[in-house]
């Protein structure tokens, strides 16, 4: 689960984040962090629509290389 501190850093900086939901890069959500609660995060996408996503997904800066939620699995 993504930490409060990391989400707050993303929100304050306005940096775009990538939300890796599964093994397919096509299903990633890229946008800025708007708000969050105990179970979910609200991301504003480039088309100005908002998406509510689970905090259990992998949240990383969009500028860095895409990580994998399947790391360590065979």
CSV table of N, CA and C in Angstrom, one decimal:
chain,number,residue,atom,x,y,z
A,1,UNK,N,0.8,-1.2,0.0
A,1,UNK,CA,0.0,0.0,0.0
A,1,UNK,C,0.9,1.2,0.0
A,2,UNK,N,0.5,2.2,-0.8
A,2,UNK,CA,1.3,3.5,-0.9
A,2,UNK,C,1.1,4.3,0.4
A,3,UNK,N,2.2,4.9,0.8
A,3,UNK,CA,2.2,5.6,2.1
A,3,UNK,C,1.6,7.0,1.9
A,4,UNK,N,1.1,7.6,3.1
A,4,UNK,CA,0.6,8.9,3.1
A,4,UNK,C,1.7,9.9,2.7
A,5,UNK,N,2.9,9.7,3.1
A,5,UNK,CA,4.0,10.7,2.9
A,5,UNK,C,4.3,10.7,1.4
A,6,UNK,N,4.3,9.6,0.7
A,6,UNK,CA,4.6,9.6,-0.7
A,6,UNK,C,3.4,10.2,-1.5
A,7,UNK,N,2.2,10.0,-1.1
A,7,UNK,CA,1.1,10.6,-1.8
A,7,UNK,C,1.1,12.1,-1.6
A,8,UNK,N,1.4,12.5,-0.4
A,8,UNK,CA,1.5,14.0,-0.1
A,8,UNK,C,2.6,14.6,-0.9
A,9,UNK,N,3.8,14.0,-1.1
A,9,UNK,CA,4.8,14.5,-1.9
A,9,UNK,C,4.4,14.7,-3.4
A,10,UNK,N,3.7,13.6,-3.9
A,10,UNK,CA,3.2,13.7,-5.3
A,10,UNK,C,2.2,14.9,-5.4
A,11,UNK,N,1.3,15.0,-4.4
A,11,UNK,CA,0.2,16.1,-4.5
A,11,UNK,C,0.9,17.4,-4.5
A,12,UNK,N,1.8,17.7,-3.6
A,12,UNK,CA,2.4,19.0,-3.4
A,12,UNK,C,3.2,19.4,-4.6
A,13,UNK,N,4.0,18.4,-5.2
A,13,UNK,CA,4.9,18.7,-6.3
A,13,UNK,C,4.1,18.8,-7.6
A,14,UNK,N,2.9,18.2,-7.7
A,14,UNK,CA,2.2,18.2,-8.9
A,14,UNK,C,2.8,17.3,-10.0
A,15,UNK,N,3.7,16.5,-9.6
A,15,UNK,CA,4.4,15.5,-10.5
A,15,UNK,C,3.4,14.5,-11.0
A,16,UNK,N,3.5,14.1,-12.3
A,16,UNK,CA,2.7,13.1,-12.8
A,16,UNK,C,3.1,11.7,-12.3
A,17,UNK,N,2.2,10.9,-11.9
A,17,UNK,CA,2.5,9.6,-11.4
A,17,UNK,C,1.9,8.5,-12.4
A,18,UNK,N,2.5,7.3,-12.3
A,18,UNK,CA,2.0,6.2,-13.1
A,18,UNK,C,1.5,5.2,-12.1
A,19,UNK,N,0.3,4.7,-12.3
A,19,UNK,CA,-0.3,3.7,-11.5
A,19,UNK,C,-0.3,2.4,-12.2
A,20,UNK,N,0.5,1.5,-11.8
A,20,UNK,CA,0.6,0.2,-12.4
A,20,UNK,C,-0.4,-0.8,-11.8
A,21,UNK,N,-1.4,-1.2,-12.6
A,21,UNK,CA,-2.5,-2.0,-12.1
A,21,UNK,C,-2.3,-3.5,-12.3
A,22,UNK,N,-1.6,-3.8,-13.4
A,22,UNK,CA,-1.4,-5.2,-13.7
A,22,UNK,C,-0.2,-5.3,-14.6
A,23,UNK,N,0.1,-6.4,-15.3
A,23,UNK,CA,1.2,-6.6,-16.1
A,23,UNK,C,1.2,-5.9,-17.4
A,24,UNK,N,0.1,-5.4,-17.9
A,24,UNK,CA,0.0,-4.7,-19.2
A,24,UNK,C,0.2,-3.2,-19.0
A,25,UNK,N,1.2,-2.7,-19.8
A,25,UNK,CA,1.4,-1.2,-19.7
A,25,UNK,C,0.2,-0.4,-20.2
A,26,UNK,N,-0.5,-1.0,-21.1
A,26,UNK,CA,-1.7,-0.4,-21.7
A,26,UNK,C,-2.8,0.0,-20.6
A,27,UNK,N,-2.8,-0.8,-19.5
A,27,UNK,CA,-3.7,-0.5,-18.4
A,27,UNK,C,-3.3,0.4,-17.3
A,28,UNK,N,-2.0,1.0,-17.5
A,28,UNK,CA,-1.5,2.0,-16.5
A,28,UNK,C,-2.4,3.3,-16.6
A,29,UNK,N,-2.5,3.9,-15.5
A,29,UNK,CA,-3.1,5.2,-15.4
A,29,UNK,C,-2.1,6.3,-15.1
A,30,UNK,N,-2.0,7.3,-15.9
A,30,UNK,CA,-1.0,8.4,-15.7
A,30,UNK,C,-1.8,9.7,-15.4
A,31,UNK,N,-1.4,10.4,-14.4
A,31,UNK,CA,-2.0,11.6,-14.0
A,31,UNK,C,-1.4,12.2,-12.7
A,32,UNK,N,-2.1,13.2,-12.1
A,32,UNK,CA,-1.6,13.8,-10.9
A,32,UNK,C,-2.5,13.4,-9.7
A,33,UNK,N,-1.9,13.3,-8.6
A,33,UNK,CA,-2.7,12.9,-7.3
A,33,UNK,C,-3.5,14.1,-6.9
A,34,UNK,N,-4.8,13.9,-6.7
A,34,UNK,CA,-5.7,15.0,-6.3
A,34,UNK,C,-6.1,14.8,-4.8
A,35,UNK,N,-6.4,13.6,-4.4
A,35,UNK,CA,-6.9,13.3,-3.0
A,35,UNK,C,-6.8,11.8,-2.8
A,36,UNK,N,-6.9,11.5,-1.5
A,36,UNK,CA,-6.9,10.1,-1.1
A,36,UNK,C,-7.6,9.9,0.3
A,37,UNK,N,-7.9,8.6,0.5
A,37,UNK,CA,-8.5,8.2,1.9
A,37,UNK,C,-7.8,6.9,2.2
A,38,UNK,N,-8.3,6.2,3.2
A,38,UNK,CA,-7.7,5.0,3.7
A,38,UNK,C,-7.6,3.9,2.6
A,39,UNK,N,-8.5,3.9,1.7
A,39,UNK,CA,-8.6,2.7,0.7
A,39,UNK,C,-8.3,3.1,-0.7
A,40,UNK,N,-8.4,4.4,-1.1
A,40,UNK,CA,-8.4,4.8,-2.5
A,40,UNK,C,-7.6,6.1,-2.7
A,41,UNK,N,-7.3,6.3,-4.0
A,41,UNK,CA,-6.6,7.5,-4.4
A,41,UNK,C,-7.3,8.1,-5.6
A,42,UNK,N,-7.5,9.4,-5.7
A,42,UNK,CA,-8.1,10.0,-6.8
A,42,UNK,C,-7.0,10.7,-7.7
A,43,UNK,N,-7.0,10.2,-9.0
A,43,UNK,CA,-6.0,10.7,-9.9
A,43,UNK,C,-6.7,11.5,-11.0
A,44,UNK,N,-6.2,12.7,-11.3
A,44,UNK,CA,-6.7,13.5,-12.5
A,44,UNK,C,-5.9,13.2,-13.7
A,45,UNK,N,-6.5,12.6,-14.7
A,45,UNK,CA,-5.8,12.3,-16.0
A,45,UNK,C,-5.6,13.5,-16.8
A,46,UNK,N,-4.9,13.4,-17.9
A,46,UNK,CA,-4.6,14.5,-18.9
A,46,UNK,C,-5.9,15.0,-19.5
A,47,UNK,N,-6.9,14.2,-19.7
A,47,UNK,CA,-8.1,14.7,-20.2
A,47,UNK,C,-9.1,15.3,-19.2
A,48,UNK,N,-8.5,15.6,-18.0
A,48,UNK,CA,-9.2,16.2,-16.9
A,48,UNK,C,-10.3,15.4,-16.2
A,49,UNK,N,-10.4,14.1,-16.6
A,49,UNK,CA,-11.3,13.2,-15.9
A,49,UNK,C,-10.6,12.7,-14.7
A,50,UNK,N,-11.3,12.3,-13.7
A,50,UNK,CA,-10.7,11.8,-12.5
A,50,UNK,C,-11.0,10.3,-12.4
A,51,UNK,N,-10.1,9.6,-11.8
A,51,UNK,CA,-10.2,8.1,-11.6
A,51,UNK,C,-10.0,7.8,-10.2
A,52,UNK,N,-10.8,7.0,-9.5
A,52,UNK,CA,-10.6,6.6,-8.2
A,52,UNK,C,-10.0,5.2,-8.2
A,53,UNK,N,-8.8,5.0,-7.6
A,53,UNK,CA,-8.1,3.8,-7.7
A,53,UNK,C,-7.7,3.3,-6.3
A,54,UNK,N,-7.5,2.0,-6.2
A,54,UNK,CA,-7.1,1.4,-4.9
A,54,UNK,C,-5.7,1.8,-4.5
A,55,UNK,N,-5.5,1.9,-3.2
A,55,UNK,CA,-4.1,2.3,-2.8
A,55,UNK,C,-3.2,1.1,-2.8
A,56,UNK,N,-3.7,-0.1,-3.1
A,56,UNK,CA,-2.8,-1.3,-3.2
A,56,UNK,C,-2.0,-1.4,-4.5
A,57,UNK,N,-2.3,-0.6,-5.5
A,57,UNK,CA,-1.6,-0.6,-6.7
A,57,UNK,C,-0.2,0.1,-6.5
A,58,UNK,N,0.7,-0.1,-7.5
A,58,UNK,CA,2.0,0.5,-7.5
A,58,UNK,C,1.9,1.9,-8.0
A,59,UNK,N,2.4,2.9,-7.2
A,59,UNK,CA,2.4,4.3,-7.5
A,59,UNK,C,3.8,4.7,-7.7
A,60,UNK,N,4.2,5.3,-8.9
A,60,UNK,CA,5.6,5.7,-9.1
A,60,UNK,C,5.6,6.9,-10.0
A,61,UNK,N,6.7,7.7,-10.0
A,61,UNK,CA,6.7,8.9,-10.9
A,61,UNK,C,6.6,8.4,-12.3
A,62,UNK,N,5.9,9.1,-13.1
A,62,UNK,CA,5.7,8.8,-14.5
A,62,UNK,C,7.0,9.0,-15.3
A,63,UNK,N,7.9,9.8,-14.8
A,63,UNK,CA,9.2,10.1,-15.5
A,63,UNK,C,10.2,8.9,-15.4
A,64,UNK,N,10.0,8.0,-14.4
A,64,UNK,CA,11.0,6.9,-14.3
A,64,UNK,C,10.4,5.7,-15.0
A,65,UNK,N,11.4,4.7,-15.2
A,65,UNK,CA,11.0,3.5,-16.0
A,65,UNK,C,9.9,2.7,-15.2
A,66,UNK,N,9.0,2.1,-16.0
A,66,UNK,CA,7.9,1.4,-15.4
A,66,UNK,C,8.4,0.2,-14.6
A,67,UNK,N,7.8,0.2,-13.4
A,67,UNK,CA,8.1,-1.0,-12.5
A,67,UNK,C,7.1,-2.1,-12.8
A,68,UNK,N,7.3,-3.2,-12.1
A,68,UNK,CA,6.4,-4.3,-12.3
A,68,UNK,C,5.8,-4.7,-11.0
A,69,UNK,N,4.5,-4.9,-10.9
A,69,UNK,CA,3.9,-5.4,-9.7
A,69,UNK,C,4.1,-6.9,-9.5
A,70,UNK,N,4.7,-7.5,-10.6
A,70,UNK,CA,4.9,-9.0,-10.5
A,70,UNK,C,6.4,-9.3,-10.2
A,71,UNK,N,7.2,-8.3,-9.8
A,71,UNK,CA,8.6,-8.6,-9.5
A,71,UNK,C,8.7,-9.6,-8.4
A,72,UNK,N,9.6,-10.5,-8.5
A,72,UNK,CA,9.8,-11.6,-7.6
A,72,UNK,C,8.9,-12.8,-7.8
A,73,UNK,N,8.0,-12.7,-8.7
A,73,UNK,CA,7.2,-13.9,-9.1
A,73,UNK,C,7.8,-14.6,-10.3
A,74,UNK,N,7.6,-15.9,-10.4
A,74,UNK,CA,8.2,-16.6,-11.6
A,74,UNK,C,7.1,-16.8,-12.6
